[in-house]
Coordinates of C-alpha atoms in Angstrom, one line a residue:
M29 CA 9.8 -5.3 26.3
Q30 CA 12.3 -6.3 23.7
S31 CA 14.3 -3.2 24.4
R32 CA 14.4 -4.0 28.1
S33 CA 15.6 -7.6 27.3
R34 CA 18.4 -6.2 25.1
T35 CA 19.4 -3.9 27.9
I36 CA 19.6 -6.8 30.4
V37 CA 21.6 -8.9 27.9
A38 CA 24.0 -6.0 27.4
L39 CA 24.4 -5.6 31.1
F40 CA 25.3 -9.3 31.5
A41 CA 27.9 -8.9 28.7
V42 CA 29.5 -6.0 30.4
A43 CA 29.6 -8.0 33.6
A44 CA 31.3 -10.8 31.8
L45 CA 33.9 -8.5 30.3
V46 CA 35.0 -7.1 33.6
G47 CA 36.1 -10.6 34.6
G48 CA 33.2 -11.7 36.8
V49 CA 33.9 -9.2 39.5
C50 CA 30.2 -9.0 40.1
F51 CA 27.0 -10.6 38.7
L52 CA 23.5 -9.4 38.1
T53 CA 20.0 -10.7 39.1
M54 CA 16.4 -9.7 38.2
R55 CA 14.1 -8.9 41.1
D56 CA 10.7 -7.4 40.5
N57 CA 11.8 -6.2 37.0
Q58 CA 14.7 -4.4 38.5
V59 CA 18.4 -5.1 37.8
E60 CA 20.2 -5.8 41.1
Q61 CA 24.0 -6.0 41.4
V62 CA 25.3 -8.7 43.8
V63 CA 29.0 -8.5 44.8
P64 CA 30.4 -12.0 45.7
Q65 CA 32.3 -12.5 48.9
A66 CA 36.1 -12.4 48.6
A67 CA 38.0 -15.7 49.0
P68 CA 39.4 -16.1 52.5
L69 CA 43.1 -15.3 52.9
P70 CA 45.5 -18.2 53.6
T71 CA 46.1 -18.6 57.3
P72 CA 49.7 -18.3 58.4
T73 CA 51.3 -20.9 60.7
S74 CA 50.4 -20.0 64.2
Q75 CA 52.9 -18.7 66.7
A76 CA 52.1 -21.6 69.0
T77 CA 53.2 -24.1 66.3
L78 CA 56.4 -22.1 65.6
I79 CA 57.2 -22.3 69.3
K80 CA 56.8 -26.1 69.3
L81 CA 59.1 -26.3 66.3
K82 CA 61.7 -24.2 68.0
Q83 CA 61.5 -26.4 71.1
L84 CA 62.3 -29.4 68.9
G85 CA 65.3 -27.6 67.5
A86 CA 63.8 -27.5 64.0
R87 CA 64.6 -25.1 61.2
W88 CA 62.0 -24.0 58.8
K89 CA 61.1 -21.6 55.9
R90 CA 57.8 -20.0 55.2
N91 CA 56.0 -19.0 52.0
Q92 CA 54.6 -15.5 51.1
H93 CA 51.5 -16.2 53.2
G94 CA 53.6 -17.0 56.4
Q95 CA 52.9 -20.8 56.2
V96 CA 55.7 -23.2 56.9
N97 CA 56.5 -25.1 53.7
W98 CA 60.1 -26.3 54.3
L99 CA 61.0 -28.3 57.5
D100 CA 64.4 -29.5 58.6
L101 CA 64.6 -31.9 61.5
K102 CA 67.9 -33.7 60.6
H103 CA 70.2 -34.8 63.4
L104 CA 67.7 -34.1 66.1
P105 CA 66.5 -36.4 68.9
I106 CA 63.1 -36.9 67.4
A107 CA 60.8 -39.6 68.7
D108 CA 57.7 -40.9 66.9
D109 CA 55.2 -38.8 68.9
D110 CA 57.1 -35.6 68.1
L111 CA 56.0 -35.8 64.5
V112 CA 52.4 -35.2 65.5
I113 CA 53.2 -31.6 64.9
L114 CA 53.0 -32.3 61.1
Q115 CA 49.2 -32.1 61.4
E116 CA 49.6 -28.4 62.1
L117 CA 51.7 -27.9 58.9
P118 CA 49.5 -28.8 55.9
E119 CA 51.5 -26.6 53.5
V120 CA 54.8 -28.4 54.0
R121 CA 56.4 -29.6 50.8
F122 CA 59.9 -30.5 51.9
V123 CA 60.9 -32.5 55.0
H124 CA 64.4 -33.4 56.0
L125 CA 64.7 -36.3 58.5
R126 CA 68.3 -37.3 58.0
A127 CA 70.0 -39.2 60.8
I128 CA 67.2 -38.8 63.4
Q129 CA 68.8 -39.8 66.7
R130 CA 67.2 -42.2 69.2
A131 CA 66.3 -40.3 72.4
K132 CA 63.6 -39.7 75.0
G133 CA 63.4 -43.3 75.8
N134 CA 61.8 -43.9 72.5
H135 CA 62.9 -44.4 68.9
F136 CA 62.1 -42.8 65.6
T137 CA 60.6 -45.9 63.9
N138 CA 58.5 -47.0 61.0
A139 CA 55.4 -46.0 63.0
G140 CA 56.6 -42.4 63.2
L141 CA 56.6 -42.1 59.4
R142 CA 52.8 -42.5 59.4
H143 CA 52.5 -38.9 60.5
L144 CA 53.8 -37.9 57.0
L145 CA 50.5 -39.0 55.5
C146 CA 48.8 -35.8 56.7
L147 CA 51.1 -33.8 54.4
K148 CA 49.1 -33.9 51.2
K149 CA 51.5 -31.5 49.4
L150 CA 54.7 -33.3 50.3
E151 CA 57.1 -33.4 47.4
A152 CA 60.6 -34.0 48.9
L153 CA 61.6 -36.3 51.7
D154 CA 65.1 -37.1 53.1
L155 CA 65.3 -40.3 55.2
S156 CA 69.0 -40.9 54.7
A157 CA 71.3 -42.3 57.5
N158 CA 68.3 -43.8 59.4
H159 CA 69.7 -47.3 59.6
H160 CA 67.0 -48.6 62.0
L161 CA 64.2 -48.1 59.5
T162 CA 63.0 -51.4 58.0
S163 CA 61.2 -52.5 54.9
E164 CA 57.9 -51.9 56.8
C165 CA 58.3 -48.2 56.2
F166 CA 57.3 -48.7 52.5
E167 CA 53.8 -49.4 53.6
T168 CA 53.7 -45.7 54.4
L169 CA 56.0 -44.4 51.7
K170 CA 54.1 -45.9 48.8
Q171 CA 51.1 -43.9 49.9
L172 CA 52.9 -40.6 49.3
K173 CA 51.8 -40.4 45.7
G174 CA 52.9 -36.8 45.2
L175 CA 56.5 -37.4 46.2
K176 CA 59.0 -36.2 43.7
S177 CA 62.2 -36.6 45.6
L178 CA 63.3 -39.3 48.0
N179 CA 66.7 -39.9 49.7
L180 CA 67.3 -43.4 51.1
E181 CA 71.0 -43.2 51.2
Y182 CA 72.7 -45.1 54.1
T183 CA 69.5 -46.9 55.0
S184 CA 68.6 -50.6 55.0
F185 CA 66.7 -50.2 51.7
A186 CA 67.4 -53.2 49.5
E187 CA 66.7 -54.6 46.0
A188 CA 63.7 -56.5 47.4
D189 CA 62.0 -53.2 48.3
L190 CA 61.9 -52.0 44.7
P191 CA 58.4 -53.4 43.9
E192 CA 57.0 -51.2 46.6
L193 CA 59.1 -48.2 45.7
C194 CA 58.1 -48.2 42.0
Q195 CA 54.5 -47.4 43.0
L196 CA 55.6 -43.8 43.4
K197 CA 54.8 -42.8 39.8
S198 CA 55.8 -39.2 40.3
L199 CA 59.3 -39.8 41.7
E200 CA 61.9 -37.8 39.8
I201 CA 64.9 -37.8 42.1
L202 CA 66.0 -40.9 44.0
H203 CA 69.0 -41.7 46.2
V204 CA 69.5 -45.4 47.0
P205 CA 72.3 -47.2 49.0
Q206 CA 74.5 -49.0 46.5
L207 CA 72.0 -51.0 44.4
P208 CA 73.1 -52.7 41.1
L209 CA 71.6 -51.6 37.8
N210 CA 71.0 -54.8 36.0
G211 CA 68.4 -56.8 34.0
T212 CA 66.3 -57.2 37.2
T213 CA 66.4 -53.8 38.8
I214 CA 66.1 -51.7 35.6
G215 CA 62.5 -52.9 35.1
Y216 CA 61.5 -51.2 38.4
F217 CA 63.5 -48.1 37.9
E218 CA 62.1 -47.4 34.4
Q219 CA 58.5 -47.4 35.9
M220 CA 59.3 -44.1 37.5
P221 CA 60.0 -40.8 35.7
L222 CA 63.5 -40.5 37.2
R223 CA 65.5 -37.5 36.2
E224 CA 68.2 -38.2 38.8
L225 CA 69.2 -41.6 40.2
W226 CA 72.1 -41.7 42.7
G227 CA 73.9 -44.5 44.6
I228 CA 73.9 -47.2 41.9
S229 CA 76.8 -49.6 42.5
N230 CA 79.6 -49.2 40.1
R231 CA 81.3 -52.5 40.7
N232 CA 80.3 -53.8 37.3
S233 CA 80.2 -50.4 35.5
D234 CA 80.8 -51.9 32.1
Y235 CA 77.5 -53.8 32.5
T236 CA 75.7 -51.0 34.2
F237 CA 76.2 -48.3 31.5
Q238 CA 74.4 -50.4 28.9
F239 CA 71.1 -50.0 30.8
L240 CA 71.2 -46.2 31.1
P241 CA 69.4 -45.6 27.7
R242 CA 66.3 -47.4 29.1
L243 CA 65.9 -44.6 31.7
T244 CA 64.6 -42.2 29.1
H245 CA 63.9 -39.4 31.6
L246 CA 67.3 -39.5 33.2
E247 CA 69.3 -36.3 33.0
K248 CA 72.2 -36.7 35.5
L249 CA 74.9 -39.3 36.0
L250 CA 74.1 -41.7 38.8
F251 CA 77.6 -42.3 40.3
Q252 CA 79.7 -40.4 42.8
A253 CA 82.0 -37.7 41.5
D254 CA 85.2 -39.8 41.8
V255 CA 84.0 -42.4 39.3
Y256 CA 85.7 -42.4 35.9
V257 CA 83.8 -43.4 32.8
K258 CA 85.6 -45.1 30.0
D259 CA 85.4 -43.2 26.8
T260 CA 83.9 -46.3 25.1
D261 CA 80.9 -46.0 27.4
L262 CA 80.2 -42.4 26.6
V263 CA 77.7 -43.5 23.9
Y264 CA 75.4 -44.6 26.8
L265 CA 75.3 -41.2 28.4
R266 CA 74.2 -39.1 25.4
H267 CA 70.7 -38.7 26.6
L268 CA 71.7 -37.4 30.1
K269 CA 71.3 -33.8 29.1
K270 CA 71.7 -32.3 32.5
I271 CA 75.2 -33.7 33.3
K272 CA 77.3 -30.9 34.7
T273 CA 80.5 -32.8 35.8
L274 CA 82.1 -35.8 34.3
K275 CA 85.4 -37.8 34.6
V276 CA 86.5 -39.7 31.6
V277 CA 89.5 -42.1 31.1
L278 CA 90.8 -42.3 27.5
T279 CA 91.3 -46.1 27.0
K280 CA 93.6 -45.6 24.0
G281 CA 95.5 -42.7 25.3
F282 CA 96.8 -40.1 22.8
R283 CA 96.3 -42.5 19.9
D284 CA 92.5 -42.0 19.7
T285 CA 90.4 -39.3 21.4
S286 CA 87.5 -39.6 18.9
Q287 CA 85.1 -41.1 21.5
L288 CA 85.0 -37.6 23.2
K289 CA 82.7 -36.6 20.3
Q290 CA 79.9 -38.4 22.2
L291 CA 80.0 -35.5 24.6
Q292 CA 78.6 -33.0 22.0
D293 CA 75.0 -33.7 23.2
L294 CA 75.8 -32.8 26.8
R295 CA 75.1 -29.1 26.4
E296 CA 75.2 -28.3 30.1
L297 CA 78.5 -30.0 30.9
E298 CA 80.6 -27.5 32.9
Y299 CA 83.5 -29.6 34.3
L300 CA 85.5 -32.4 32.6
S301 CA 88.4 -34.4 34.0
L302 CA 90.4 -36.4 31.5
G303 CA 92.8 -39.2 32.4
Q304 CA 94.6 -41.9 30.4
K305 CA 95.8 -45.4 31.1
E306 CA 99.1 -44.8 29.2
V307 CA 100.8 -42.0 27.3
F308 CA 101.3 -43.0 23.6
V309 CA 103.6 -40.9 21.4
D310 CA 103.4 -42.6 18.1
S311 CA 100.2 -41.2 16.5
F312 CA 97.7 -38.6 17.7
D313 CA 94.0 -38.2 16.9
N314 CA 92.8 -34.9 18.4
S315 CA 89.3 -34.9 16.8
G316 CA 87.6 -35.6 20.1
L317 CA 89.5 -32.9 21.9
L318 CA 88.6 -30.4 19.2
A319 CA 85.0 -31.4 19.6
L320 CA 85.0 -30.1 23.2
A321 CA 85.1 -26.6 21.8
K322 CA 81.4 -27.0 20.8
L323 CA 80.2 -27.5 24.4
P324 CA 78.9 -24.0 25.3
A325 CA 78.8 -24.5 29.1
L326 CA 82.2 -26.2 29.5
K327 CA 84.2 -24.0 31.8
K328 CA 86.8 -26.2 33.4
I329 CA 89.1 -29.0 32.2
E330 CA 91.3 -31.0 34.5
A331 CA 93.8 -33.2 32.6
A332 CA 96.4 -35.8 33.6
R333 CA 99.2 -37.3 31.5
V334 CA 99.2 -34.3 29.2
D335 CA 101.8 -33.4 26.7
D336 CA 102.2 -30.3 24.4
R337 CA 100.1 -31.7 21.6
Y338 CA 97.3 -32.6 23.9
L339 CA 97.4 -29.1 25.4
E340 CA 97.4 -27.4 22.0
A341 CA 94.2 -29.2 21.1
I342 CA 92.6 -28.2 24.4
S343 CA 93.5 -24.6 23.8
H344 CA 90.9 -24.5 21.0
C345 CA 88.3 -24.5 23.7
A346 CA 88.0 -20.8 23.8
Q347 CA 85.1 -20.9 26.2
L348 CA 87.2 -22.4 29.1
T349 CA 87.7 -20.2 32.2
E350 CA 89.6 -22.7 34.3
L351 CA 92.4 -25.2 33.4
D352 CA 94.1 -27.6 35.9
L353 CA 97.2 -29.2 34.5
T354 CA 98.5 -30.7 37.8
G355 CA 97.5 -34.3 37.1
Y356 CA 100.0 -37.1 37.5
G357 CA 102.3 -37.8 34.6
N358 CA 102.0 -34.5 32.7
Q359 CA 104.7 -33.8 30.2
I360 CA 104.0 -30.2 29.3
T361 CA 107.0 -27.9 28.5
P362 CA 107.1 -24.1 29.0
E363 CA 107.3 -23.8 25.2
G364 CA 104.0 -25.7 25.0
L365 CA 102.2 -23.2 27.1
T366 CA 102.5 -20.6 24.4
C367 CA 99.3 -22.0 22.9
L368 CA 97.4 -20.5 25.9
K369 CA 97.4 -17.1 24.2
N370 CA 94.4 -18.3 22.2
M371 CA 92.3 -18.8 25.3
R372 CA 91.0 -15.3 25.8
S373 CA 88.4 -16.3 28.4
L374 CA 90.9 -18.2 30.6
K375 CA 90.8 -16.9 34.2
S376 CA 92.4 -19.6 36.3
I377 CA 95.3 -22.0 35.7
D378 CA 97.0 -24.6 38.0
L379 CA 100.5 -25.8 37.0
E380 CA 103.1 -28.0 38.6
R381 CA 106.4 -27.1 40.2
P382 CA 108.6 -28.3 37.2
L383 CA 107.1 -25.6 35.1
A384 CA 108.5 -22.8 37.3
R385 CA 110.6 -21.5 34.4
H386 CA 111.2 -18.2 32.8
K387 CA 109.4 -19.2 29.6
T388 CA 106.3 -20.2 31.6
F389 CA 105.8 -16.7 33.0
E390 CA 106.5 -15.3 29.6
A391 CA 103.7 -17.5 28.1
L392 CA 101.3 -16.6 30.9
G393 CA 101.9 -12.9 30.3
Q394 CA 100.3 -13.4 26.9
V395 CA 97.0 -14.3 28.6
P396 CA 95.7 -11.0 30.0
S397 CA 92.4 -12.4 31.1
L398 CA 94.0 -14.5 33.9
E399 CA 92.8 -13.7 37.4
R400 CA 94.3 -16.7 39.2
I401 CA 97.7 -18.5 38.9
A402 CA 98.7 -21.4 41.1
L403 CA 102.2 -22.6 40.5
S404 CA 102.8 -24.0 43.9
G405 CA 103.7 -27.4 42.6
W406 CA 104.5 -29.2 45.9
V407 CA 104.1 -32.7 44.5
W408 CA 104.6 -35.5 46.9
R409 CA 106.8 -37.5 44.5
Y410 CA 109.6 -34.9 44.7
R411 CA 109.9 -35.4 48.5
G412 CA 111.5 -32.1 49.0
K413 CA 114.0 -32.4 46.2
S414 CA 114.4 -30.1 43.2
P415 CA 112.0 -31.0 40.4
P416 CA 113.4 -32.5 37.2
P417 CA 114.2 -30.2 34.3
V418 CA 111.5 -29.7 31.7
G419 CA 112.8 -29.4 28.1
N420 CA 115.5 -26.9 27.5
A421 CA 113.8 -24.0 29.1
P422 CA 115.9 -21.5 31.1
L423 CA 115.6 -21.9 34.9
F424 CA 113.2 -19.8 36.9
E425 CA 114.6 -16.4 37.8
M426 CA 113.1 -13.8 40.1
S427 CA 112.9 -11.3 37.2
S428 CA 110.6 -13.8 35.4
L429 CA 107.8 -12.4 37.6
K430 CA 107.8 -9.1 35.8
H431 CA 105.5 -10.7 33.2
L432 CA 102.8 -10.7 35.9
Q433 CA 102.3 -7.0 35.3
Q434 CA 100.8 -7.8 31.9
M435 CA 97.8 -9.3 33.6
P436 CA 95.5 -6.3 34.6
H437 CA 92.9 -8.6 36.3
L438 CA 95.2 -10.8 38.4
K439 CA 93.6 -11.4 41.8
E440 CA 95.1 -14.5 43.3
L441 CA 98.7 -15.8 43.1
K442 CA 100.1 -19.0 44.6
L443 CA 103.9 -19.4 44.4
D444 CA 104.6 -21.9 47.1
Y445 CA 107.9 -23.9 47.6
L446 CA 109.7 -21.9 44.9
D447 CA 112.5 -20.4 47.0
L448 CA 111.4 -16.9 46.3
T449 CA 113.6 -14.0 47.5
D450 CA 113.1 -10.3 48.1
E451 CA 113.7 -9.6 44.4
A452 CA 110.5 -11.5 43.7
L453 CA 108.5 -9.3 46.1
K454 CA 109.6 -6.3 44.1
H455 CA 107.8 -7.6 41.0
I456 CA 104.8 -9.0 42.9
G457 CA 104.4 -5.6 44.7
E458 CA 103.6 -4.1 41.3
C459 CA 100.5 -6.3 40.8
K460 CA 98.1 -3.8 42.4
T461 CA 95.0 -5.9 41.8
L462 CA 96.1 -8.8 44.0
E463 CA 93.6 -10.0 46.6
G464 CA 95.2 -13.3 47.6
L465 CA 98.9 -14.1 47.8
S466 CA 100.5 -17.4 49.0
L467 CA 104.3 -17.6 49.4
I468 CA 104.7 -20.8 51.5
N469 CA 108.3 -21.8 52.3
S470 CA 109.8 -18.8 50.6
N471 CA 113.2 -17.2 51.4
I472 CA 111.9 -13.7 51.8
T473 CA 113.2 -11.5 54.6
N474 CA 111.7 -9.0 57.0
A475 CA 113.3 -6.1 55.1
G476 CA 111.9 -7.2 51.8
L477 CA 108.3 -7.8 53.1
L478 CA 107.4 -4.1 53.0
Q479 CA 107.6 -4.2 49.2
L480 CA 104.1 -5.5 49.4
R481 CA 102.8 -2.4 51.2
D482 CA 101.1 -0.9 48.1
L483 CA 98.8 -3.9 47.6
A484 CA 95.8 -2.1 48.9
H485 CA 93.3 -4.8 47.8
L486 CA 95.2 -7.7 49.4
K487 CA 92.8 -9.7 51.7
N488 CA 95.0 -12.7 52.5
L489 CA 98.7 -13.3 52.6
D490 CA 100.1 -16.7 53.5
L491 CA 103.7 -16.7 54.7
T492 CA 103.7 -20.1 56.3
G493 CA 107.2 -21.6 56.6
S494 CA 109.0 -18.3 55.8
K495 CA 111.5 -16.5 58.1
I496 CA 109.3 -13.5 58.6
D497 CA 109.0 -12.3 62.2
L498 CA 105.8 -11.3 63.8
E499 CA 106.9 -7.7 64.2
A500 CA 107.6 -7.4 60.4
A501 CA 104.2 -8.9 59.6
Y502 CA 102.6 -6.4 62.0
Q503 CA 104.4 -3.5 60.3
L504 CA 103.1 -4.6 56.9
H505 CA 99.6 -4.9 58.5
Q506 CA 99.6 -1.2 59.2
F507 CA 99.7 -0.5 55.5
I508 CA 97.1 -3.0 54.5
P509 CA 94.9 -3.4 57.7
D510 CA 92.2 -5.4 55.9
C511 CA 94.6 -8.2 55.1
V512 CA 94.7 -11.4 57.0
I513 CA 98.4 -12.5 57.4
E514 CA 99.0 -16.2 58.0
D515 CA 102.2 -17.9 59.3
I516 CA 103.3 -20.4 62.0
W517 CA 104.9 -18.1 64.5
F518 CA 104.0 -20.6 67.2
A519 CA 102.9 -24.3 67.3
G520 CA 99.5 -24.7 65.8
G521 CA 99.8 -21.8 63.3
G522 CA 97.8 -18.6 63.4
K523 CA 96.6 -15.5 61.6
M524 CA 96.9 -11.8 62.2
P525 CA 93.3 -10.7 61.7
P526 CA 92.4 -7.3 60.5
F527 CA 90.5 -6.3 63.6
L528 CA 93.7 -6.1 65.7
T529 CA 95.6 -2.9 65.2
D530 CA 97.9 -2.9 68.2
L531 CA 100.9 -5.2 68.2
Q532 CA 100.7 -5.8 72.0
E533 CA 97.1 -6.6 71.7
W534 CA 97.9 -9.0 68.9
K535 CA 100.5 -10.8 71.0
T536 CA 98.1 -11.1 73.9
F537 CA 95.5 -12.5 71.5
R538 CA 98.0 -15.1 70.2
R539 CA 99.0 -16.2 73.7
K540 CA 95.3 -16.7 74.6
L541 CA 94.7 -18.6 71.4
H542 CA 97.8 -20.7 72.0
Y543 CA 96.6 -21.5 75.5
E544 CA 93.2 -22.6 74.1
L545 CA 94.8 -24.8 71.5
D546 CA 96.9 -26.5 74.2

């Protein structure tokens, strides 16, 4: 008897080890194996429901089980009753209802939102640009306890609605229409675990920034991309670990950049724009600029009012791949660009027209990692006149472009409004890796254009404003048929697309396009 008991116990142990695939029972002193029934497979969204969605004009995505879990109804003429279909979509997690239009003799109203309550797994809701929704909608919204993302941008949402909104204790991403962040509103916002808060009014930004540290979960900046932050306010942003783009104004100009050290905690910062109120030339503290070299994700810096000392400090950011130096008031000289040779990861650079000098291309030739150069420099303040001289650098010569051949990875080149001649095309034609070339308002001729015929990888060539005839462009097109050639051979502009191989066919196509434009 004891031996039989031990056997039964052993069998139970073996059953447990195999993960509960089966279980054992005793019946009439016999061991019987019982196999449990398999769990039912998830039911995919029915074809009838998908047809209804298509009739509404909806877009959707489905999960691995064929169930609709993402629904887009934005800009559609949806009425309240149309949302009854949500009862057939229990797996939906994301719903986009932006700018629902009034139609069908009915309106999309607060009552229509009650259909959302059947979506027990709803996580993200976009109600932006629905101006006709009122505060009554929060009677429904506050019941969506699982909501993590809510967009109320361009709605009638107001500060008085915050007590209702803060009942959403799982809300992580919130877009609001220009609300202040002050001593009153901060108490409501900090009741939610917000990682992103967008749309806060920046009219009193000096006052607003002081409240940011109270939003302990916040990871991203809450203003639009065109808002500049004073360097003295950077101390309030140190906990926003997920900031990827930031625009900063240096309140003391070149005299003191030390406040930029506050950015060292923003390990995911990728893009930084730097501006100044004035350019000071007496003393220079570059400690903050040197600190930027410690930001591992920083890839692009855009700077205004820059001089050579400023640029030299930036050049220590060896991790940068893009540098934009076209900001207003820059005072860089071609000699100052020699510091770029230290930036071995630099792939793209934008420069202004005054830097079109021989020494500039010589300096760029020392940066073999470059893949894109934009020296178009058509700055509105020149108003078609020649740019002022920069330093004592020699003027630009066509032969200066020979330094481009020192860049084995160069893919895009913009040399607009530089009065280039056929001699320039000779050197450009040696850059075999080029994929994009812009020569707007150049002085090249039909005869010189064929010097580009060996650019087998060229995908786009912009000759707008040049004196190139259509026949010459077509002739070049025969050598590089995959290239789109742009110019203004008739009013409205146009392109020679790669799929047209016959000149007469191309002319017919252009006449038809011209007729359609008229």
